[in-house]
PDB file of N, CA and C in Angstrom:
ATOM      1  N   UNK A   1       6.830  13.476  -5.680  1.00  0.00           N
ATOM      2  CA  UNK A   1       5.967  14.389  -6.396  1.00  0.00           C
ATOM      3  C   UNK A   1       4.577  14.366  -5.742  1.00  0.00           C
ATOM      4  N   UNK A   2       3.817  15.630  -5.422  1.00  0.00           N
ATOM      5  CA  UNK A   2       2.435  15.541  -5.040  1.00  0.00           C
ATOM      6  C   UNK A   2       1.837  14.957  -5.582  1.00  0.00           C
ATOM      7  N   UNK A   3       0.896  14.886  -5.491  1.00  0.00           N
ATOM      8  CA  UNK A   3      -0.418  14.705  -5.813  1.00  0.00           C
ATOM      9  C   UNK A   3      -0.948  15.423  -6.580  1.00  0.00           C
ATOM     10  N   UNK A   4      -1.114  16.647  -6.116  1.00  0.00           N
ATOM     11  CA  UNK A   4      -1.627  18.271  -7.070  1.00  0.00           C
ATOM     12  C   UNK A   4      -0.922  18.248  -8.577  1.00  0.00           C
ATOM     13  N   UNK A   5       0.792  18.082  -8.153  1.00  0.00           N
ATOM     14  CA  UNK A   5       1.753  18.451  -9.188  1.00  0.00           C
ATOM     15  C   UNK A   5       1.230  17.158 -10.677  1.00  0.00           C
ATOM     16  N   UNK A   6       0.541  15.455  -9.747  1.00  0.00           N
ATOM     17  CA  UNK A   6       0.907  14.664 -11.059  1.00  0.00           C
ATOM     18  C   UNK A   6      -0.970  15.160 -11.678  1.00  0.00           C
ATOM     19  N   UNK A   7      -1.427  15.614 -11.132  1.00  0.00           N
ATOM     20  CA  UNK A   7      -2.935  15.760 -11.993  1.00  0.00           C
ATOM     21  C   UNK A   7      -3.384  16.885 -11.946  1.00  0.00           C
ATOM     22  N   UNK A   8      -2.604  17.876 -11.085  1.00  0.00           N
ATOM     23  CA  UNK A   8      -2.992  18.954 -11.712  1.00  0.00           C
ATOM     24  C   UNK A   8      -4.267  19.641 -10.835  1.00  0.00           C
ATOM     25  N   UNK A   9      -3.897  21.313 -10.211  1.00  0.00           N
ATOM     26  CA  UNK A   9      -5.350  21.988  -9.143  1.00  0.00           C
ATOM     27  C   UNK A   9      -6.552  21.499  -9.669  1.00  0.00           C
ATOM     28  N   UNK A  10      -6.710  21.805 -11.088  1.00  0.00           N
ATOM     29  CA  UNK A  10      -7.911  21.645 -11.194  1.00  0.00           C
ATOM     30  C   UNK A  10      -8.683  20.366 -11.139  1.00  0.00           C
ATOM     31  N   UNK A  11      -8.437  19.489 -11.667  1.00  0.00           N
ATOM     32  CA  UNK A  11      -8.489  17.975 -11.685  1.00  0.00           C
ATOM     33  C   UNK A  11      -8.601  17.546 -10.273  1.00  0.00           C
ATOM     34  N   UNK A  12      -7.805  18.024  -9.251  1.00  0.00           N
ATOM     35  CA  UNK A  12      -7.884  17.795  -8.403  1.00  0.00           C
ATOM     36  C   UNK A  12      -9.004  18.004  -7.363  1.00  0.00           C
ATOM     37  N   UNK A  13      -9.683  19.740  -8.173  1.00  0.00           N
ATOM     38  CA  UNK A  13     -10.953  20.422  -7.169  1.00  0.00           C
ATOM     39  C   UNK A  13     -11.807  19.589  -7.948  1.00  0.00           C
ATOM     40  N   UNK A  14     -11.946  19.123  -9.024  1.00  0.00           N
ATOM     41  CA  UNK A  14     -12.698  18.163  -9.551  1.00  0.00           C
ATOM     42  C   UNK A  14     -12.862  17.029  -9.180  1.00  0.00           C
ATOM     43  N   UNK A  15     -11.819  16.174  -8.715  1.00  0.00           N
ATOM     44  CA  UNK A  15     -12.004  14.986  -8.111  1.00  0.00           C
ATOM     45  C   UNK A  15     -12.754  15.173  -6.703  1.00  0.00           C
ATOM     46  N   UNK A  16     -12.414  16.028  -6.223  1.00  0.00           N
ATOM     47  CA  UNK A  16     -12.972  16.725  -4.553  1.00  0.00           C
ATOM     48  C   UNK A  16     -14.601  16.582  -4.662  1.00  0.00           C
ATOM     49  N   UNK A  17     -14.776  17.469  -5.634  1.00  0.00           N
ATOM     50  CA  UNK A  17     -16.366  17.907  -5.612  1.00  0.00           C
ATOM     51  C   UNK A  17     -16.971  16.478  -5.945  1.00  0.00           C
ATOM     52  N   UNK A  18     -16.742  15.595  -6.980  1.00  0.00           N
ATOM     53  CA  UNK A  18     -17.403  14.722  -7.864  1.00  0.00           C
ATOM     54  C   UNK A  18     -17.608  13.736  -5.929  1.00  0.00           C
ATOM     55  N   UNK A  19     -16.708  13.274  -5.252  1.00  0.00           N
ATOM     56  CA  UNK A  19     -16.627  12.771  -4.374  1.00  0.00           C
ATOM     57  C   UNK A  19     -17.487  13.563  -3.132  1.00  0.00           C
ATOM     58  N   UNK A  20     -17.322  14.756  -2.964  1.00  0.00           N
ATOM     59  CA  UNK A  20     -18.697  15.832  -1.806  1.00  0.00           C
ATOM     60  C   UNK A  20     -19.586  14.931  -2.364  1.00  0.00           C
ATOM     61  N   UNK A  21     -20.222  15.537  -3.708  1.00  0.00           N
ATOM     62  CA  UNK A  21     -21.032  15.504  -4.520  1.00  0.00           C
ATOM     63  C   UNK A  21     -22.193  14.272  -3.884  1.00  0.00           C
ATOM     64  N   UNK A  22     -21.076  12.792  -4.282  1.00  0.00           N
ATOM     65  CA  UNK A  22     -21.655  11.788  -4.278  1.00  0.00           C
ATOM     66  C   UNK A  22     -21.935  11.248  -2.801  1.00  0.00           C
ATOM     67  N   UNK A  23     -21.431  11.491  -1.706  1.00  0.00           N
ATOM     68  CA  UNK A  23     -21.704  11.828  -0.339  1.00  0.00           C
ATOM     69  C   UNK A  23     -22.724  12.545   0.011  1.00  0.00           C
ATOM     70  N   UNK A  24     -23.078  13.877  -0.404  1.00  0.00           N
ATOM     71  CA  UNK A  24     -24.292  14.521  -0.178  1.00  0.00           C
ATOM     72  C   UNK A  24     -25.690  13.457  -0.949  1.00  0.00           C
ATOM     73  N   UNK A  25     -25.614  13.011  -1.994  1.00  0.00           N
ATOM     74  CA  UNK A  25     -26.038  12.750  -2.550  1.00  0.00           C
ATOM     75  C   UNK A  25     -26.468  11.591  -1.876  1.00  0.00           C
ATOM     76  N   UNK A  26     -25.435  10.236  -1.358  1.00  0.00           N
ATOM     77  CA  UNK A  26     -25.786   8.965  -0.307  1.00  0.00           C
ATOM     78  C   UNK A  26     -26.657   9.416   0.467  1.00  0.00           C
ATOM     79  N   UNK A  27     -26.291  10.486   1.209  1.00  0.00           N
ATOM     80  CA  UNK A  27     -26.512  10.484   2.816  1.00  0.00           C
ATOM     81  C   UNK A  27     -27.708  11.442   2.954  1.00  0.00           C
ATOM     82  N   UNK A  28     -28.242  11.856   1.391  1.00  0.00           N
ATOM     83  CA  UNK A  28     -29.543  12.746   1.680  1.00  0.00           C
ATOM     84  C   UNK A  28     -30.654  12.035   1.735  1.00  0.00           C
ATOM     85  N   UNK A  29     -31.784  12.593   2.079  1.00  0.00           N
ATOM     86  CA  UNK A  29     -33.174  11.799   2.346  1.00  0.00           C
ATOM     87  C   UNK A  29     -34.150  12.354   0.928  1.00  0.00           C
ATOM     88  N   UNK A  30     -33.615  12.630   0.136  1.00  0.00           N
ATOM     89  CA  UNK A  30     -34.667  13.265  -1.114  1.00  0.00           C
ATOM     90  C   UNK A  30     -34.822  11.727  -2.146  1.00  0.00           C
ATOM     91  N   UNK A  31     -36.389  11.711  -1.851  1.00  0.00           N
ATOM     92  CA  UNK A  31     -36.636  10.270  -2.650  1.00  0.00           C
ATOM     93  C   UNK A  31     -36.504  10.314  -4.441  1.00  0.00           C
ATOM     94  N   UNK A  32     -36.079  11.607  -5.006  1.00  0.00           N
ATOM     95  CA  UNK A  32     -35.837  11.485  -6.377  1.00  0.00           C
ATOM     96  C   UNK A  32     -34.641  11.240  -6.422  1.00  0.00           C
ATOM     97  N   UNK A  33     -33.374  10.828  -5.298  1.00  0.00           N
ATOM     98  CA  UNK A  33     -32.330  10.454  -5.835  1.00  0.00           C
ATOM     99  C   UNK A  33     -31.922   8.835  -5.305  1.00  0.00           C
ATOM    100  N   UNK A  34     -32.837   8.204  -5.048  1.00  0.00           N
ATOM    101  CA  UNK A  34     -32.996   6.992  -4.224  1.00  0.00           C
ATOM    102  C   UNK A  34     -32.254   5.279  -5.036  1.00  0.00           C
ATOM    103  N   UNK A  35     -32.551   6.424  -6.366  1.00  0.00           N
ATOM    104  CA  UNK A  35     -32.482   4.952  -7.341  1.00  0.00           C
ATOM    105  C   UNK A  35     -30.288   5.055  -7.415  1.00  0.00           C
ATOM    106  N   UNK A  36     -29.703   6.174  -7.194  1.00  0.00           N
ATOM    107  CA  UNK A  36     -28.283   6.754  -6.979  1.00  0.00           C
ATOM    108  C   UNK A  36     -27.619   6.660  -5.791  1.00  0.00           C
ATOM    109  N   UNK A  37     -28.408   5.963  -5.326  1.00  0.00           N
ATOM    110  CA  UNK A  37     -27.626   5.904  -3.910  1.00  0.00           C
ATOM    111  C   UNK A  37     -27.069   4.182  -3.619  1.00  0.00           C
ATOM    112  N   UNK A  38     -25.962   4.705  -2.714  1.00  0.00           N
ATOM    113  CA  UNK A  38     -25.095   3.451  -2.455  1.00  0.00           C
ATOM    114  C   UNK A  38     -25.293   2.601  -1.198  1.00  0.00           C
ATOM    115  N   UNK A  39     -24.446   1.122  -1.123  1.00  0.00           N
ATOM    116  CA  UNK A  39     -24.480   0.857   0.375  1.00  0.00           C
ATOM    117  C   UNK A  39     -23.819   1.322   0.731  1.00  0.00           C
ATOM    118  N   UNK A  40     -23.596   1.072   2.330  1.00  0.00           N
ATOM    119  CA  UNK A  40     -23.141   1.213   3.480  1.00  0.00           C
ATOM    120  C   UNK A  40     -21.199   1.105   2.963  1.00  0.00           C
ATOM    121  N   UNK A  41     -20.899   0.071   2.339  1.00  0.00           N
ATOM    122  CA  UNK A  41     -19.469  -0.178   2.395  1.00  0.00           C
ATOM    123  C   UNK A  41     -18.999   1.119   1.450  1.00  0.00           C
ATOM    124  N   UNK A  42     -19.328   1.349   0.444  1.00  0.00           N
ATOM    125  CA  UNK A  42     -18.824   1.861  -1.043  1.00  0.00           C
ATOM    126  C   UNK A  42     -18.987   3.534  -0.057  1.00  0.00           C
ATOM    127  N   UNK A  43     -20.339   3.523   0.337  1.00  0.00           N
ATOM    128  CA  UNK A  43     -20.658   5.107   0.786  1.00  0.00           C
ATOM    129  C   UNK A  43     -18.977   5.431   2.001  1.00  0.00           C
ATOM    130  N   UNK A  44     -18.503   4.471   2.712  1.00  0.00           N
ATOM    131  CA  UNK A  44     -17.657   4.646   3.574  1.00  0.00           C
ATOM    132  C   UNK A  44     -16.330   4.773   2.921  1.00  0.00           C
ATOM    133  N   UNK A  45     -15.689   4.115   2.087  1.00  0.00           N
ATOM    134  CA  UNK A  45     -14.964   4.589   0.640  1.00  0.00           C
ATOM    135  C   UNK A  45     -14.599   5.104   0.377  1.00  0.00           C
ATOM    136  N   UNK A  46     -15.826   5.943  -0.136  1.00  0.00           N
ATOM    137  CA  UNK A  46     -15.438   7.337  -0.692  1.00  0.00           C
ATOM    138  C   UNK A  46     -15.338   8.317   0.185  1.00  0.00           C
ATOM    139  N   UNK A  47     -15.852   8.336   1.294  1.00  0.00           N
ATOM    140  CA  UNK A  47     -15.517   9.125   2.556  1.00  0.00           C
ATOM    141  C   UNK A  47     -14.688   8.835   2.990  1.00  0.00           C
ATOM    142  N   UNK A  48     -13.783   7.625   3.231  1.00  0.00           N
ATOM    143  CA  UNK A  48     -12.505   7.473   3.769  1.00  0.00           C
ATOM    144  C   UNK A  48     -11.172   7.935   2.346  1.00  0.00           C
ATOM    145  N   UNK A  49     -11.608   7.972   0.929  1.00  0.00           N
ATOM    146  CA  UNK A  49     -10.870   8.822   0.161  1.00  0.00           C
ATOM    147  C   UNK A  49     -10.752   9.852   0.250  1.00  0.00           C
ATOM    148  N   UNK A  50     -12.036  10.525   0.558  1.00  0.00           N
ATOM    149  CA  UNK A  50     -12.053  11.872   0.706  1.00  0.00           C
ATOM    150  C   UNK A  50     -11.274  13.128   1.346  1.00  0.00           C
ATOM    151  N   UNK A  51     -11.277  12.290   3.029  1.00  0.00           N
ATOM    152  CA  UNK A  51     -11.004  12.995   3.970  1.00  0.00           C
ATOM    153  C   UNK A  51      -9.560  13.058   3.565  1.00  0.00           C
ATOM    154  N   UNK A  52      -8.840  11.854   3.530  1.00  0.00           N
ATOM    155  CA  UNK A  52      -7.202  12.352   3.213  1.00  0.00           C
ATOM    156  C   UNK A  52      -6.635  13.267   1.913  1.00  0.00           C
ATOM    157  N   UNK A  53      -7.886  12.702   0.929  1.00  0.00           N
ATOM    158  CA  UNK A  53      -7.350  13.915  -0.600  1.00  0.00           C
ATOM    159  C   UNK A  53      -7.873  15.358   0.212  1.00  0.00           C
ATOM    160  N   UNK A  54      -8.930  15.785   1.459  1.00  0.00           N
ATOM    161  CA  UNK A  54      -9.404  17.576   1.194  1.00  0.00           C
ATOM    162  C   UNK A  54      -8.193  17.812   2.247  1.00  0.00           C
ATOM    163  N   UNK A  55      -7.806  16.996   3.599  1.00  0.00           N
ATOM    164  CA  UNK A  55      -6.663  17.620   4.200  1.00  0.00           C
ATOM    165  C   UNK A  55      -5.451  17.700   3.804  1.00  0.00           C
ATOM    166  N   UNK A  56      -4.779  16.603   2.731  1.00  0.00           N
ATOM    167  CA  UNK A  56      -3.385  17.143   1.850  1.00  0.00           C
ATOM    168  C   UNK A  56      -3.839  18.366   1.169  1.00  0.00           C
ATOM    169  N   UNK A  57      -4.667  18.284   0.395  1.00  0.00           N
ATOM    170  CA  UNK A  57      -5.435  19.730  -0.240  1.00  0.00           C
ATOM    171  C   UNK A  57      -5.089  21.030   0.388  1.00  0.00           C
ATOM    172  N   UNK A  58      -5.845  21.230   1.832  1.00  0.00           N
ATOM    173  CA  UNK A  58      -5.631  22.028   1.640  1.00  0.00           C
ATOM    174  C   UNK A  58      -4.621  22.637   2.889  1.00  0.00           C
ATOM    175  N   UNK A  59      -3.632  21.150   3.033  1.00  0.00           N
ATOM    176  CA  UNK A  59      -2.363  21.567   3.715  1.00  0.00           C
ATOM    177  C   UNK A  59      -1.404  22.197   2.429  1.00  0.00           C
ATOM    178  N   UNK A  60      -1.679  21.466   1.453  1.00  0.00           N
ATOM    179  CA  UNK A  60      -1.151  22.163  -0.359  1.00  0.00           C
ATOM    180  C   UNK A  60      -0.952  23.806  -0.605  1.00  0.00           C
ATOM    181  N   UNK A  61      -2.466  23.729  -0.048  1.00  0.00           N
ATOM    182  CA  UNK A  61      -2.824  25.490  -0.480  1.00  0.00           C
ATOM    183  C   UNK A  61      -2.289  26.070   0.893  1.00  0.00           C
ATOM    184  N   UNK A  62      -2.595  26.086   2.061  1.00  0.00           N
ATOM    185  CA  UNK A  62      -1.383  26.561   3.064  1.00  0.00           C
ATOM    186  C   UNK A  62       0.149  26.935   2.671  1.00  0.00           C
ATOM    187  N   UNK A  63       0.429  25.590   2.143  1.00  0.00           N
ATOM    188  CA  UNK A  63       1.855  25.715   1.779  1.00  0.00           C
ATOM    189  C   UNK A  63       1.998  27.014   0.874  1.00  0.00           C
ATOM    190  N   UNK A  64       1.561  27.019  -0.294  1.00  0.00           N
ATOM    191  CA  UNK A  64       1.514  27.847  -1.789  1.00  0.00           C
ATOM    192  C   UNK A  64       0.992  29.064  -1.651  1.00  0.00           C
ATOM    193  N   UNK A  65       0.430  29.309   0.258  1.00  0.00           N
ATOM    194  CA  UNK A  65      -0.300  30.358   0.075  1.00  0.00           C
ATOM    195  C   UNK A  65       0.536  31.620   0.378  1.00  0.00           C
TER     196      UNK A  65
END
């Protein structure tokens, strides 16, 4: 069973963004978000989650398309 199928598109573009989100958010230089930002290990993490949940994604939507 996918991935998509056990949680579902939306949940899924949700998990996507919340994870962009918090990446843009590490890796920006704006000092009002300074006190939200992560180290080095955790920031790599979620970028190494990332990349494999957006390319099954949107090998998913290829498929369905």
């Amino acid at each position: 069973m996918r991935l998509n199928d056990k949680i579902g598109n939306r949940y899924y573009l949700i998990i996507i963004s919340f994870l962009i989100l918090i990446n843009l958010i590490n890796y920006s230089n704006i000092k009002s978000f300074e006190f939200l930002r992560m180290n080095d290990f955790f920031s790599g993490a979620f970028i190494g989650i990332l990349i494999p949940l957006a390319f099954v994604g949107m090998l998913n939507y290829i498929k369905t398309k």
